PDB file of C-alpha atoms in Angstrom:
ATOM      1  CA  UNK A   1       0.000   0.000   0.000  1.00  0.00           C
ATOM      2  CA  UNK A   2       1.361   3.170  -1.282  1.00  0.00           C
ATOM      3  CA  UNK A   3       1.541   5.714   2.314  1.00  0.00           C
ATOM      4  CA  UNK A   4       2.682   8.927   3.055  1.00  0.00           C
ATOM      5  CA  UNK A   5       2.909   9.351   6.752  1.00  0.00           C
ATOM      6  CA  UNK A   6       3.530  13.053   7.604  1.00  0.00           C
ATOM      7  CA  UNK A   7       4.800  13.513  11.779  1.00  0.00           C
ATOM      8  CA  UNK A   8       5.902  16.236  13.602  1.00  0.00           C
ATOM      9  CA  UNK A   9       3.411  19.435  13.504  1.00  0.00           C
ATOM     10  CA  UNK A  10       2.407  21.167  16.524  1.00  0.00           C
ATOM     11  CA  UNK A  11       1.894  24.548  18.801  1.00  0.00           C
ATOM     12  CA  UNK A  12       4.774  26.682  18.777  1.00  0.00           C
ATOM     13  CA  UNK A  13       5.825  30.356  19.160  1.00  0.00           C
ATOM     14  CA  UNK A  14       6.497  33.020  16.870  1.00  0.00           C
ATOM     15  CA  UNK A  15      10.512  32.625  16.186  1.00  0.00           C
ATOM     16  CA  UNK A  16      10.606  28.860  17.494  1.00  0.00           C
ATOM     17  CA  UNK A  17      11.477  26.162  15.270  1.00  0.00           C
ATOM     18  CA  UNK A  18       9.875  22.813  14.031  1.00  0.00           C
ATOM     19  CA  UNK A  19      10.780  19.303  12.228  1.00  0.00           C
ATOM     20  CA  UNK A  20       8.338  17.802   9.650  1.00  0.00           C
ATOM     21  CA  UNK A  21       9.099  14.828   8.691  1.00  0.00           C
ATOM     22  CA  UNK A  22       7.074  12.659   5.935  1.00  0.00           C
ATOM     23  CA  UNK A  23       8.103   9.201   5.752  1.00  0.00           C
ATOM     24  CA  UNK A  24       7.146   6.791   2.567  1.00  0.00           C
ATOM     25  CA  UNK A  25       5.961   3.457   2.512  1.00  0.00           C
ATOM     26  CA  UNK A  26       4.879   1.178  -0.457  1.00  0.00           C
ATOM     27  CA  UNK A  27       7.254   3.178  -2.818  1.00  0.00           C
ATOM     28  CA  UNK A  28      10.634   4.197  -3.822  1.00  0.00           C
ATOM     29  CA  UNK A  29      10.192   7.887  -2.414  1.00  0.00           C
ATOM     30  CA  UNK A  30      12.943   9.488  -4.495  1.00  0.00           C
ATOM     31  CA  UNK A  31      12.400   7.986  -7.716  1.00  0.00           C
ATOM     32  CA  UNK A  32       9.604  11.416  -7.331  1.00  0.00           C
ATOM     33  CA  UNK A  33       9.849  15.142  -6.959  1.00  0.00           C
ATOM     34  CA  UNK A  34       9.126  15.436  -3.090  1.00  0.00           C
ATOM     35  CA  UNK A  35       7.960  18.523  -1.769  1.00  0.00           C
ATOM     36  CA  UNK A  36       5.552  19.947   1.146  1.00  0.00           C
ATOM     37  CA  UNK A  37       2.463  21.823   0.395  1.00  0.00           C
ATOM     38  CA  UNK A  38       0.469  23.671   3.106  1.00  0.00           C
ATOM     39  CA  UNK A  39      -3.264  24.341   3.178  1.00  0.00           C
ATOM     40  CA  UNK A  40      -3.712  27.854   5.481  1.00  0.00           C
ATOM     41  CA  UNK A  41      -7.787  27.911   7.183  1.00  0.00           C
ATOM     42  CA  UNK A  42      -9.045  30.639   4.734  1.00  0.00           C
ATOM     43  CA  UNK A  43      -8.445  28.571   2.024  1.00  0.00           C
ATOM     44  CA  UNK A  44      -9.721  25.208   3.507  1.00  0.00           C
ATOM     45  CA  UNK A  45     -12.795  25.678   1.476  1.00  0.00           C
ATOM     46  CA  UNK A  46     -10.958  26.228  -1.736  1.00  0.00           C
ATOM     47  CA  UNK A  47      -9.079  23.065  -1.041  1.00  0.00           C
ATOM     48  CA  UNK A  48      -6.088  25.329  -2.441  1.00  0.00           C
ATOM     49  CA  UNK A  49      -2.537  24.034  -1.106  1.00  0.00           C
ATOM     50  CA  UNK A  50       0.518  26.045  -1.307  1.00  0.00           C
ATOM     51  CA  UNK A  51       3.684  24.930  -2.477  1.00  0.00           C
ATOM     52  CA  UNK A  52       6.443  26.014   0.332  1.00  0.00           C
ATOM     53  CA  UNK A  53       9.215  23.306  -0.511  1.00  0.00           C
ATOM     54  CA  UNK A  54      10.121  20.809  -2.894  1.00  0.00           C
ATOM     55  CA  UNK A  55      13.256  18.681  -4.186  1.00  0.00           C
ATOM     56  CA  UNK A  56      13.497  17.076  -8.122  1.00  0.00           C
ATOM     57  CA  UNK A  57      13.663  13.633  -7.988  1.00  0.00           C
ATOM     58  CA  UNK A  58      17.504  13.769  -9.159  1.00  0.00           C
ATOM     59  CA  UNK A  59      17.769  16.023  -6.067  1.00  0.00           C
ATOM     60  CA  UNK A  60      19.557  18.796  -8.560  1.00  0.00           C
ATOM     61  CA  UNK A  61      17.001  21.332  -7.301  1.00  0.00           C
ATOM     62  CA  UNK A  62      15.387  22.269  -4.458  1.00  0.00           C
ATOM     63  CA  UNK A  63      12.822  25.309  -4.641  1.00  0.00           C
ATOM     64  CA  UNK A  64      11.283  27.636  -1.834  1.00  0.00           C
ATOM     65  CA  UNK A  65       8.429  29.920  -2.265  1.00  0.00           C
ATOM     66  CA  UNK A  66       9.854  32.862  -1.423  1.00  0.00           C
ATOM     67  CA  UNK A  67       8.082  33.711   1.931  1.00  0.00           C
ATOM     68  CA  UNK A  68       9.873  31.022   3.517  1.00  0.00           C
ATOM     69  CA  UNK A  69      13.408  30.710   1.707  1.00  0.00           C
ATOM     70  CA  UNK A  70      16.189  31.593   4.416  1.00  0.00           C
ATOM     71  CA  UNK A  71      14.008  29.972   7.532  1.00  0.00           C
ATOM     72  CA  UNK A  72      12.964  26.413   6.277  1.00  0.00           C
ATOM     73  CA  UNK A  73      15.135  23.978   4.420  1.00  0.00           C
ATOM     74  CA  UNK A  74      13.846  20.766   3.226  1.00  0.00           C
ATOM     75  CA  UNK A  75      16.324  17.529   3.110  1.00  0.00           C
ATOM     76  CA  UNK A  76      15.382  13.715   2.589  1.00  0.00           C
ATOM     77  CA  UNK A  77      17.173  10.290   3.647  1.00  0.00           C
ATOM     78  CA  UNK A  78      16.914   8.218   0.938  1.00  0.00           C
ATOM     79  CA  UNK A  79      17.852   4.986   2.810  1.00  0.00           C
ATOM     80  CA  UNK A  80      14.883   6.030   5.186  1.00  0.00           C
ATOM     81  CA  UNK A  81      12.401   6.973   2.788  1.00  0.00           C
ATOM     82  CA  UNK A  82      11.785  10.089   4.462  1.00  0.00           C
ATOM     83  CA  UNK A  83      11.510  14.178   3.733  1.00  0.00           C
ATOM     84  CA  UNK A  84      12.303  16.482   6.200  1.00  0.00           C
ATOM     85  CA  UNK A  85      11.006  20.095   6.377  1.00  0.00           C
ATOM     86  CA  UNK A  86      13.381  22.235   9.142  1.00  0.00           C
ATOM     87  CA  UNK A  87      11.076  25.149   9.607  1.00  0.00           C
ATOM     88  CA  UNK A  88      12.557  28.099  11.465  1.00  0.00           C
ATOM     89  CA  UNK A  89      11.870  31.480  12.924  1.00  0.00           C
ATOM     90  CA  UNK A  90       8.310  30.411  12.358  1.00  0.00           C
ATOM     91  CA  UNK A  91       5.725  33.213  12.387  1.00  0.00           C
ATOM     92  CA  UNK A  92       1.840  33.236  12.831  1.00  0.00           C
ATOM     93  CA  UNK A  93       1.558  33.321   8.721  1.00  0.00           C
ATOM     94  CA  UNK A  94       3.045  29.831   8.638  1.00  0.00           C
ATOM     95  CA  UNK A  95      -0.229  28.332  11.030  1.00  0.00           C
ATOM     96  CA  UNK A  96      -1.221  25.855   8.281  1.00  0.00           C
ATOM     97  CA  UNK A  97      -2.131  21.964   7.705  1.00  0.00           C
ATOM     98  CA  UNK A  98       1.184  21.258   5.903  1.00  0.00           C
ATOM     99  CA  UNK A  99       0.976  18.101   3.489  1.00  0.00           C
ATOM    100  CA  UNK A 100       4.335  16.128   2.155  1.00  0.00           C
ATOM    101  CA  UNK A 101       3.319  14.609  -1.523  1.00  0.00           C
ATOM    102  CA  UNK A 102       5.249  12.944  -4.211  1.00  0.00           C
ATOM    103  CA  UNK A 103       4.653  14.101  -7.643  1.00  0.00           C
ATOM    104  CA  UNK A 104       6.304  13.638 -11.265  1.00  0.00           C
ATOM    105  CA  UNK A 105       8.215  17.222 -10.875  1.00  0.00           C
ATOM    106  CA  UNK A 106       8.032  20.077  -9.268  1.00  0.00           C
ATOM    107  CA  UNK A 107       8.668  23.995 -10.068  1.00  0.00           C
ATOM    108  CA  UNK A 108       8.652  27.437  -9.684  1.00  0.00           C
ATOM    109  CA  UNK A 109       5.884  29.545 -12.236  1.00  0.00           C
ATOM    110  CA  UNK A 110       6.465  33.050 -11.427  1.00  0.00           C
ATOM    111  CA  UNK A 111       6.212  33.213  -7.838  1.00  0.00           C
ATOM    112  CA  UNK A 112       4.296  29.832  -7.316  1.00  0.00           C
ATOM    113  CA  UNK A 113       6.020  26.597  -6.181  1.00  0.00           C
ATOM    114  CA  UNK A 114       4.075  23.906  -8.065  1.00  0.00           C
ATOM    115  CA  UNK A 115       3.727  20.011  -8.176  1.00  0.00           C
ATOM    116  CA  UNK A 116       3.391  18.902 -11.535  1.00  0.00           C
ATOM    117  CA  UNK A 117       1.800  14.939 -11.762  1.00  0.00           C
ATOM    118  CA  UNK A 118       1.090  14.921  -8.145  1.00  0.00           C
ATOM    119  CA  UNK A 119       1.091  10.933  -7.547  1.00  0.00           C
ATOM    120  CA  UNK A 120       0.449  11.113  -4.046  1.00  0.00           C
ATOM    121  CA  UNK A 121      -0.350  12.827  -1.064  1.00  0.00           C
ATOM    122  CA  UNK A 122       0.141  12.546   2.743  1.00  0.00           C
ATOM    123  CA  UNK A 123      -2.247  13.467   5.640  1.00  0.00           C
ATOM    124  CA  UNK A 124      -1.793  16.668   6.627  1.00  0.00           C
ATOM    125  CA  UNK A 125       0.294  17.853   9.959  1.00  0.00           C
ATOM    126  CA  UNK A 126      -1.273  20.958  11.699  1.00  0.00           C
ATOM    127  CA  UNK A 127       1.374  23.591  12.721  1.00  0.00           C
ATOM    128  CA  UNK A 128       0.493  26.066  14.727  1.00  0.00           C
ATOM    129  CA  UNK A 129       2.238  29.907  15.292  1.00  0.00           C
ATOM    130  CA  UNK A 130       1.383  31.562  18.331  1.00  0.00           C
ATOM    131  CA  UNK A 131       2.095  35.494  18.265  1.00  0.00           C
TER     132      UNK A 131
END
């Protein structure tokens, strides 16, 4: 069974820090563009996910959407079949459900990090800012 199993979300404060980690099962994770997606509450009913983070599946590239490049850095352990998402100096703008997926590439149009293909997605992890 094809799973992605997304860990690690939480309450924090403004300028603390947070892990994400999304680990694969069923499936060669990095044989995929990998990236993290996050879904903020105003536009839950949209169903419209943001692209924060994502690697190519060589692992040439790695993009950021530019409201978080500098403060998270996304990584993956191939032998683990897991993505990481090192989120810091978090503020109350990043308070989202935040979603790993796997997709056939991934890439920047204009300021939009998108997931081309997606192939599959994890359950969301709820992180949560405090001011």
């Amino acid at each position: 069974e094809v799973q992605l199993q997304a860990s690690g979300g939480g309450l924090v404060h403004a300028g603390g820090s947070v892990r994400l980690s999304c680990e694969a099962s069923g499936f060669t994770f990095d044989d995929y563009a990998r990236g993290w997606f996050r879904q903020v509450p105003e536009k839950e009913r949209e169903g419209v996910r943001e692209g924060v983070a994502c690697i190519t599946n060589s692992a040439d590239s790695a993009y950021y959407v530019d409201s978080v490049k500098g403060r998270f850095t996304i990584s993956s352990d191939n032998v683990k079949n897991t993505l990481y998402l090192e989120m810091n100096d978090l503020k109350p703008e990043d308070t989202a459900v935040y979603y790993c997926g796997a997709s056939t590439d991934c890439a920047m149009r204009g300021s939009d990090l998108m997931g081309y293909g997606m192939y599959h997605w994890g359950k969301g992890t709820q992180v949560t800012v405090s001011s």
